[in-house]
Coordinates of C-alpha atoms and ligand atoms in Angstrom, one line a residue:
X1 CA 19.1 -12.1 -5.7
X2 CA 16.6 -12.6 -8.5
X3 CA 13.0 -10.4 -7.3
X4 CA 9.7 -10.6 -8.9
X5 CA 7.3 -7.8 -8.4
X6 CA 3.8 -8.3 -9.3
X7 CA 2.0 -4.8 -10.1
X8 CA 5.7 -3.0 -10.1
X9 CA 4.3 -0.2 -12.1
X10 CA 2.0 0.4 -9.2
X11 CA 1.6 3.2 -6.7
X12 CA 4.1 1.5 -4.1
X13 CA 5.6 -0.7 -7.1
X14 CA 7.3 2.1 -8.9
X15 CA 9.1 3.2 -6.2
X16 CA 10.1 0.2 -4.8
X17 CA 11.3 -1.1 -8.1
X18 CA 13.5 1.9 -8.3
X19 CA 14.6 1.4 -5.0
X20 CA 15.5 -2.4 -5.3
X21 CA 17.1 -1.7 -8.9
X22 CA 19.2 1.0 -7.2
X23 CA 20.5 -1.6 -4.6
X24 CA 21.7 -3.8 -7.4
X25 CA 18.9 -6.5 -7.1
X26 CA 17.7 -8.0 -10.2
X27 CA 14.2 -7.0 -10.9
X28 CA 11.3 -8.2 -12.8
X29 CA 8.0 -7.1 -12.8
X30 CA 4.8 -8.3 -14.3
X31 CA 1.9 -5.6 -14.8
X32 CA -1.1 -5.0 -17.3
X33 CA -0.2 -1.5 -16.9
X34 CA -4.4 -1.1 -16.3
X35 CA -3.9 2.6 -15.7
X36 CA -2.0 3.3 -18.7
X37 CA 0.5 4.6 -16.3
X38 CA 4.4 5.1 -17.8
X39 CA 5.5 4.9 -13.8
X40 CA 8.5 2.5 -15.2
X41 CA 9.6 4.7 -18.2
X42 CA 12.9 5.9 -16.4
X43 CA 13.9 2.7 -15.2
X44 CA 14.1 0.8 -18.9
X45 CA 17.2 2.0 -18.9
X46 CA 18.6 -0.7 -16.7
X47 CA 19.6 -4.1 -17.5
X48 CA 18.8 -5.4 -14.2
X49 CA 15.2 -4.9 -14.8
X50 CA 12.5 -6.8 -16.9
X51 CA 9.1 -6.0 -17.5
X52 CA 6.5 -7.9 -18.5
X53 CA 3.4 -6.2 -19.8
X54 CA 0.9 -9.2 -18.7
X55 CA -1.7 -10.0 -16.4
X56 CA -1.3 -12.0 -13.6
X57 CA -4.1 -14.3 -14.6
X58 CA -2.2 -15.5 -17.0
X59 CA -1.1 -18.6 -15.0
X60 CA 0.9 -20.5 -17.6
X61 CA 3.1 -17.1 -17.8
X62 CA 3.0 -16.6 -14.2
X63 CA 4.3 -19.7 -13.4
X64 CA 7.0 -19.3 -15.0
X65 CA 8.1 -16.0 -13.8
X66 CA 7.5 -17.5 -10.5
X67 CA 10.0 -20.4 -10.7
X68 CA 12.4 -17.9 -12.1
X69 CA 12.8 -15.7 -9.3
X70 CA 13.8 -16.4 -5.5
X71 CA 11.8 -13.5 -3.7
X72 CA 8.2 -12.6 -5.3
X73 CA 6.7 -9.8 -3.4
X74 CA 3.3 -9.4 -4.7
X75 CA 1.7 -5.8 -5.1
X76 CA -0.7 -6.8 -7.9
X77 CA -4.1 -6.0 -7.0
X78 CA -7.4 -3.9 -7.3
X79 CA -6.6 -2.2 -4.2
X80 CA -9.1 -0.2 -1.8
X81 CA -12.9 -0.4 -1.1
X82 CA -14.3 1.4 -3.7
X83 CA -12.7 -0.4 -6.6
X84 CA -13.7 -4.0 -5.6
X85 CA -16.9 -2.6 -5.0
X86 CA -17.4 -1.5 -8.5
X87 CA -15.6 -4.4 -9.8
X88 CA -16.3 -7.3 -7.7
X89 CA -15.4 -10.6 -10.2
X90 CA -12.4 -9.1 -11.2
X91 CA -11.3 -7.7 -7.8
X92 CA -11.4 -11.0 -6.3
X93 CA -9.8 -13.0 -9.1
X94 CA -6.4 -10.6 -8.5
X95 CA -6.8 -10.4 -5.0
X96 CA -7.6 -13.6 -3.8
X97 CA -7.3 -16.5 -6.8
X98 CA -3.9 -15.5 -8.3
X99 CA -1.9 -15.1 -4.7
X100 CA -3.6 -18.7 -4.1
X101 CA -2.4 -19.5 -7.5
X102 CA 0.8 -18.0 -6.2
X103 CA 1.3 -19.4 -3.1
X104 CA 0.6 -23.6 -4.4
X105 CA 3.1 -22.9 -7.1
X106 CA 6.2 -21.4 -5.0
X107 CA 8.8 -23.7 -3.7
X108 CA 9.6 -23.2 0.3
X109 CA 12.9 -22.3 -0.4
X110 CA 11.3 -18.8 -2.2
X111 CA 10.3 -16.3 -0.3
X112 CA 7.4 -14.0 -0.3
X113 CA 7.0 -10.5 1.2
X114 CA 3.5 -9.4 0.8
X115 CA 1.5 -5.9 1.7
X116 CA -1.5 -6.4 3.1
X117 CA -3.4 -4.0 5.1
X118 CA -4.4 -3.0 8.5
X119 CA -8.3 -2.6 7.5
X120 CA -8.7 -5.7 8.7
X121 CA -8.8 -4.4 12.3
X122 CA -11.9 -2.5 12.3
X123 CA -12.5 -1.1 15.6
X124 CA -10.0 -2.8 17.4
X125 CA -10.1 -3.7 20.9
X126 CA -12.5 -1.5 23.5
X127 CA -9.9 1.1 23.6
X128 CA -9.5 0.8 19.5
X129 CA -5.7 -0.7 20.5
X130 CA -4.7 -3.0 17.8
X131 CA -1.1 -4.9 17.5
X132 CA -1.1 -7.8 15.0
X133 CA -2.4 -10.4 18.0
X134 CA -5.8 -8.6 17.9
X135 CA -9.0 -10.0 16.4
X136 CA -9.7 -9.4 12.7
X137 CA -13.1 -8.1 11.8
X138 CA -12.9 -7.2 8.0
X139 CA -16.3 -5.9 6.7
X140 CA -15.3 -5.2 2.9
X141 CA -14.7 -7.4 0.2
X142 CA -11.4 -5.8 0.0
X143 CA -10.7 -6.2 3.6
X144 CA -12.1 -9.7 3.4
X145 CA -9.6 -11.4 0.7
X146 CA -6.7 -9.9 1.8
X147 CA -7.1 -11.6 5.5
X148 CA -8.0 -14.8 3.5
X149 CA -5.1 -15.0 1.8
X150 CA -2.7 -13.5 4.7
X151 CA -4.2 -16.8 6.1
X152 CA -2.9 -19.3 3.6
X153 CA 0.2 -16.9 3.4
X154 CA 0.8 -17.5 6.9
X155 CA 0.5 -21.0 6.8
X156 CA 4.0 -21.6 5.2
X157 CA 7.3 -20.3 6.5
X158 CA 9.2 -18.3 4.2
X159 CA 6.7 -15.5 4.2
X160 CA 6.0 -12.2 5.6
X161 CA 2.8 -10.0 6.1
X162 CA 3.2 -7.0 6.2
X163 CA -0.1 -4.6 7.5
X164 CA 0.4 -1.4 6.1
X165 CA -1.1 1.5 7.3
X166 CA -2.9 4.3 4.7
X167 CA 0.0 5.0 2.3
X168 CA 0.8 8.7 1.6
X169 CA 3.7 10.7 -0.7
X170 CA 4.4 10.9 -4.5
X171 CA 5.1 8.5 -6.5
X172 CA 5.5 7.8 -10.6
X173 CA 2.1 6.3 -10.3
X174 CA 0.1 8.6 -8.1
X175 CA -3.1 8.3 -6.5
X176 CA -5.3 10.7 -4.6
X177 CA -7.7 8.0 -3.6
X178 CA -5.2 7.9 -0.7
X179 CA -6.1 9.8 3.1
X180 CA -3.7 11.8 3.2
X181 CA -2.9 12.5 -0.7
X182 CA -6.8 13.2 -1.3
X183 CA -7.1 15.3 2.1
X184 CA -4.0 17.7 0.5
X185 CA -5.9 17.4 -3.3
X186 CA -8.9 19.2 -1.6
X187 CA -7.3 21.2 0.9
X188 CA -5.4 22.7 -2.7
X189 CA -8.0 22.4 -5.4
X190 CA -11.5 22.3 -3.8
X191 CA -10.9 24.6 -0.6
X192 CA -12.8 22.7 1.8
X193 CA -14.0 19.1 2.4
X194 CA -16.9 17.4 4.4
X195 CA -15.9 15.0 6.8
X196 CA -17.6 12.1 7.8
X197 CA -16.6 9.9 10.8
X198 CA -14.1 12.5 11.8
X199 CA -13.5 11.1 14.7
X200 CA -12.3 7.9 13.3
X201 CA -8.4 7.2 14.4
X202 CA -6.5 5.9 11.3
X203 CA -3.0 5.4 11.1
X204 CA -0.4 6.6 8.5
X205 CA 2.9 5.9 6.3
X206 CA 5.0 7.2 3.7
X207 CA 5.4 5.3 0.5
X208 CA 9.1 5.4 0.7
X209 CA 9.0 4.0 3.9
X210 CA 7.2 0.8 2.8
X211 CA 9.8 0.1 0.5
X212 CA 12.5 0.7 3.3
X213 CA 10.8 -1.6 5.3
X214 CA 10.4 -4.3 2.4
X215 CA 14.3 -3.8 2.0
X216 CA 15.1 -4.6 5.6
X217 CA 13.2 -7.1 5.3
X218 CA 15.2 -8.4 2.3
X219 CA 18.5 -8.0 4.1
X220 CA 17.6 -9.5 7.1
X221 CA 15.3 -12.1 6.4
X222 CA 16.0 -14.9 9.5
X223 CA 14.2 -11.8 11.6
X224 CA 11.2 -11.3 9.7
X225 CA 10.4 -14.8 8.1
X226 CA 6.9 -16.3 9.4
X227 CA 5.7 -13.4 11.0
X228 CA 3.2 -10.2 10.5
X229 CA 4.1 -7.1 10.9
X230 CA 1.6 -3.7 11.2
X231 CA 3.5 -1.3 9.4
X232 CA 2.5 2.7 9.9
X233 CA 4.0 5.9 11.9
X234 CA 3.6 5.3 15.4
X235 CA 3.6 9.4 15.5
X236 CA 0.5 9.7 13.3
X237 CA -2.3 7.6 14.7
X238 CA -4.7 10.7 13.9
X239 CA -8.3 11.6 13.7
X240 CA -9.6 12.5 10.1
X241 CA -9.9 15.7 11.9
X242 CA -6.8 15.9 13.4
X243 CA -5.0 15.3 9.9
X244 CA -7.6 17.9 8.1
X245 CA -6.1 20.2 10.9
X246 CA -2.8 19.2 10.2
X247 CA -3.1 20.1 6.5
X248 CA -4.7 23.3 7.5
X249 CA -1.4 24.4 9.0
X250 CA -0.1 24.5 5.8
X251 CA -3.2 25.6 3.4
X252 CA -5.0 28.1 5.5
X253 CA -7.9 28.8 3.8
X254 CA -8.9 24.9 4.1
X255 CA -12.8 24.7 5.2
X256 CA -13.4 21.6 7.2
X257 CA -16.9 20.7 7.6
X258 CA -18.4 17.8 9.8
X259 CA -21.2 15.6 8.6
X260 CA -22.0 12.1 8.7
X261 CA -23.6 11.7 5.5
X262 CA -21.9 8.0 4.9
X263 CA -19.7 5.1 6.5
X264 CA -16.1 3.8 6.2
X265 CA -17.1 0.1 4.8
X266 CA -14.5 -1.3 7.0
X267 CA -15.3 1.1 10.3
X268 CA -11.7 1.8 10.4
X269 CA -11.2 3.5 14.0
X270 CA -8.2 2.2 15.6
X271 CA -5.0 3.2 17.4
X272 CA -2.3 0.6 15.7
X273 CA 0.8 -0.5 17.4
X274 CA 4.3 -0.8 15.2
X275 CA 6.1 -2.1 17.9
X276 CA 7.1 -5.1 17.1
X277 CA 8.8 -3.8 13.4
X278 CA 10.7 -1.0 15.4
X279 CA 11.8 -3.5 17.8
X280 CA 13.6 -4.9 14.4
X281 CA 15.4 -1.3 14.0
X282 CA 12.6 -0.2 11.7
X283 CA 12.6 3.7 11.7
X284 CA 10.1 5.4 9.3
X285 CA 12.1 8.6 7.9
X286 CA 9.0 10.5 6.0
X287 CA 6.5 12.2 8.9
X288 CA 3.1 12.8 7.9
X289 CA 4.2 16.9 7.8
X290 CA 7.1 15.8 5.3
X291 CA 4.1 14.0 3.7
X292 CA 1.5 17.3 3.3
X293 CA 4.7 19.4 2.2
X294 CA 5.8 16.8 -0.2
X295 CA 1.9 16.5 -1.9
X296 CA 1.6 20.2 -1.5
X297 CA 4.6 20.9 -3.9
X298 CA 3.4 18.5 -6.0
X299 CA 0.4 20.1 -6.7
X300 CA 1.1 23.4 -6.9
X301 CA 4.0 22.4 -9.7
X302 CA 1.9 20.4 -11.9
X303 CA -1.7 22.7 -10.8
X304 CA -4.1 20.2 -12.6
X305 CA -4.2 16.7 -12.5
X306 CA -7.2 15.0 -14.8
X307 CA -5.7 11.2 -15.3
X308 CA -4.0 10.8 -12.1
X309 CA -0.7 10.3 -13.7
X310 CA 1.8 12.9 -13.0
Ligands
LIG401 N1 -1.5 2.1 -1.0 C1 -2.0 1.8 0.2 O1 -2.3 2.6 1.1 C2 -2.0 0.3 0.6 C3 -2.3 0.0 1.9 C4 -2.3 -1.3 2.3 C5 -2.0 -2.3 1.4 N2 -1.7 -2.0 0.1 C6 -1.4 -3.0 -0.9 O2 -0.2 -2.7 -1.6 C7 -0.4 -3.3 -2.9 C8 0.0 -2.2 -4.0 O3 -0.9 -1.1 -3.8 P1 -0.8 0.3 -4.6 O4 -1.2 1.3 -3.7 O5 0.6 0.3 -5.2 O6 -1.9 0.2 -5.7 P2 -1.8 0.4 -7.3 O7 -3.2 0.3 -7.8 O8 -1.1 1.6 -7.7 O9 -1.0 -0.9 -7.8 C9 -1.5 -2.1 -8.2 C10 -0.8 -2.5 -9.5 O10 -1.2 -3.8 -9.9 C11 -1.4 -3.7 -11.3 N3 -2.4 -4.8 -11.6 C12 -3.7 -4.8 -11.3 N4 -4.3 -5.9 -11.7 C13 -3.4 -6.7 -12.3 C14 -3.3 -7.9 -13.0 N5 -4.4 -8.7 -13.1 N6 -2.2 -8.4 -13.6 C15 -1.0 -7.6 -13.5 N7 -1.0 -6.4 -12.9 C16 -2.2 -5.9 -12.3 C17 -1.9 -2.3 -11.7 O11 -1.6 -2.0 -13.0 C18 -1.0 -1.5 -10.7 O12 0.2 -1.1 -11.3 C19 -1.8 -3.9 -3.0 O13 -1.7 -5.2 -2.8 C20 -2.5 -3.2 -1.9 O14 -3.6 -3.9 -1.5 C21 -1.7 -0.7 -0.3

């Protein structure tokens, strides 16, 4: 089976091009490498894998990686708040226009597996309860395009949605703009952190676990095709205080302060339900604690990071 990852040099993309290349998948991936990250570098190795140092935009190229391949699962994006924020034009060119792109030029015969995120939710329900019936109320521009194009996604068969959950572990291209990976940076560097909302219920999963779930999905397909899936630890639907707690269990001298000096742009406060991918057999292996122990060591190896690449 021929795989296309868009953004495989990417936070989740490096490790779940390692992960597919190790199952003997043929992988390409197409990245403009925009954080000068060298998350591939051990992997060139292989001849299953190709790599195309390219952006996305680049429709005539695009195309015909597309038509090449028989499973596309595309990671390409600015990803988070902030980011599209800062960069709005760009943001929503990657984000929304080239999945569009994507998704007129595939055949129905090609699948697509594609992360997108449980911000959408917002609040949830009265009791913050979300499962993947519930109302979407995306208030960033991040937020927004994602459930736009899980829309058009959704409208065609072969595809899946997959809502992740906050992502958190290491990975060849790391990033502490995460929960749970910043929470452990300033637990180990800073000593304290100010909290704001932190009372706010988010919900949480390892890196290593997304890919797991995006290869279960690859194996059994007939299950998962036309349908979304939230995709987090159903044993970490925490408080931002009840994670900075967590984290003090293993850095003691952690200062957690409480002050709401700003929002969440997307008001995230929910309690998510993963039933219906455990009902599949999905069984997340990494638990937030394995999470925090794995970061910890991380940081305490390598003592300084300044460009976010390890
Ligand atoms: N990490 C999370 O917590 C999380 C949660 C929910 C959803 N997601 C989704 O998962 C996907 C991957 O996220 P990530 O955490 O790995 O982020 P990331 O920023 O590490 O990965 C994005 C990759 O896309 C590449 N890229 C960006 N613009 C490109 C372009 N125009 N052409 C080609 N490549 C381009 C970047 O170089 C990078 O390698 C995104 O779609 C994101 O929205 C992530």
């Amino acid at each position: 089976m021929k795989i296309l990852i868009t953004g495989g040099a990417g936070y989740i993309g490096s490790v779940l091009t390692e992960k597919l290349l190790n199952k003997n998948y043929k992988v390409t991936v197409i990245d403009n490498f925009m954080f000068s990250q060298k998350s591939l570098n051990h992997l060139m190795h292989n001849n299953n894998l190709k790599v195309e140092n390219n952006d996305i935009r680049n429709t005539y190229n695009f195309k015909t990686l597309i038509n090449k391949n028989d499973v596309i699962i595309p990671l390409a994006a600015y990803v988070g708040a902030p980011l599209c924020l800062k960069d709005p034009v760009n943001a929503h060119q990657v984000n929304f226009e080239s999945n569009k792109y994507l998704l007129k030029q595939i055949s129905n015969s090609q699948l697509i597996i594609m992360p997108t995120t449980n911000s959408g939710y917002g609040k949830g329900d009265k009791n913050g309860f979300c499962d993947e019936s519930s109302k979407l109320n995306p208030l960033s521009k991040y937020a927004k395009d994602k459930v736009e194009i899980e829309k058009i996604l959704m409208e065609r068969e072969n595809s899946v949605s997959f809502r992740l959950a906050t992502v958190f572990g290491s990975s060849p291209r790391m990033r502490f703009d995460l929960l749970v990976n910043d929470f452990v940076y300033k637990a180990y560097f800073d000593k304290y952190i100010v909290l704001f909302e932190s009372n706010f219920r988010r919900n949480y999963i390892h890196v290593k676990d997304v890919c797991n779930a995006i290869e279960m999905c690859l194996e059994k397909t007939n299950k998962f095709k036309g349908e979304i899936f939230n995709v987090g630890l159903s044993s970490a639907n925490l408080t931002k205080l009840e994670l900075a707690n967590k984290i003090k269990e293993y850095i003691k001298d952690f200062v957690i302060i409480q002050e709401n000096f700003t929002k969440d742009t997307d008001q995230r406060d929910y309690l998510v339900s993963n039933k219906k991918i455990e009902k599949l057999g999905f069984k997340p292996m990494f638990s937030l604690d394995d999470g925090i122990k794995e970061i910890s060591k991380l940081l305490i190896t390598f003592r300084r990071f300044t460009d976010g690449n390890v």
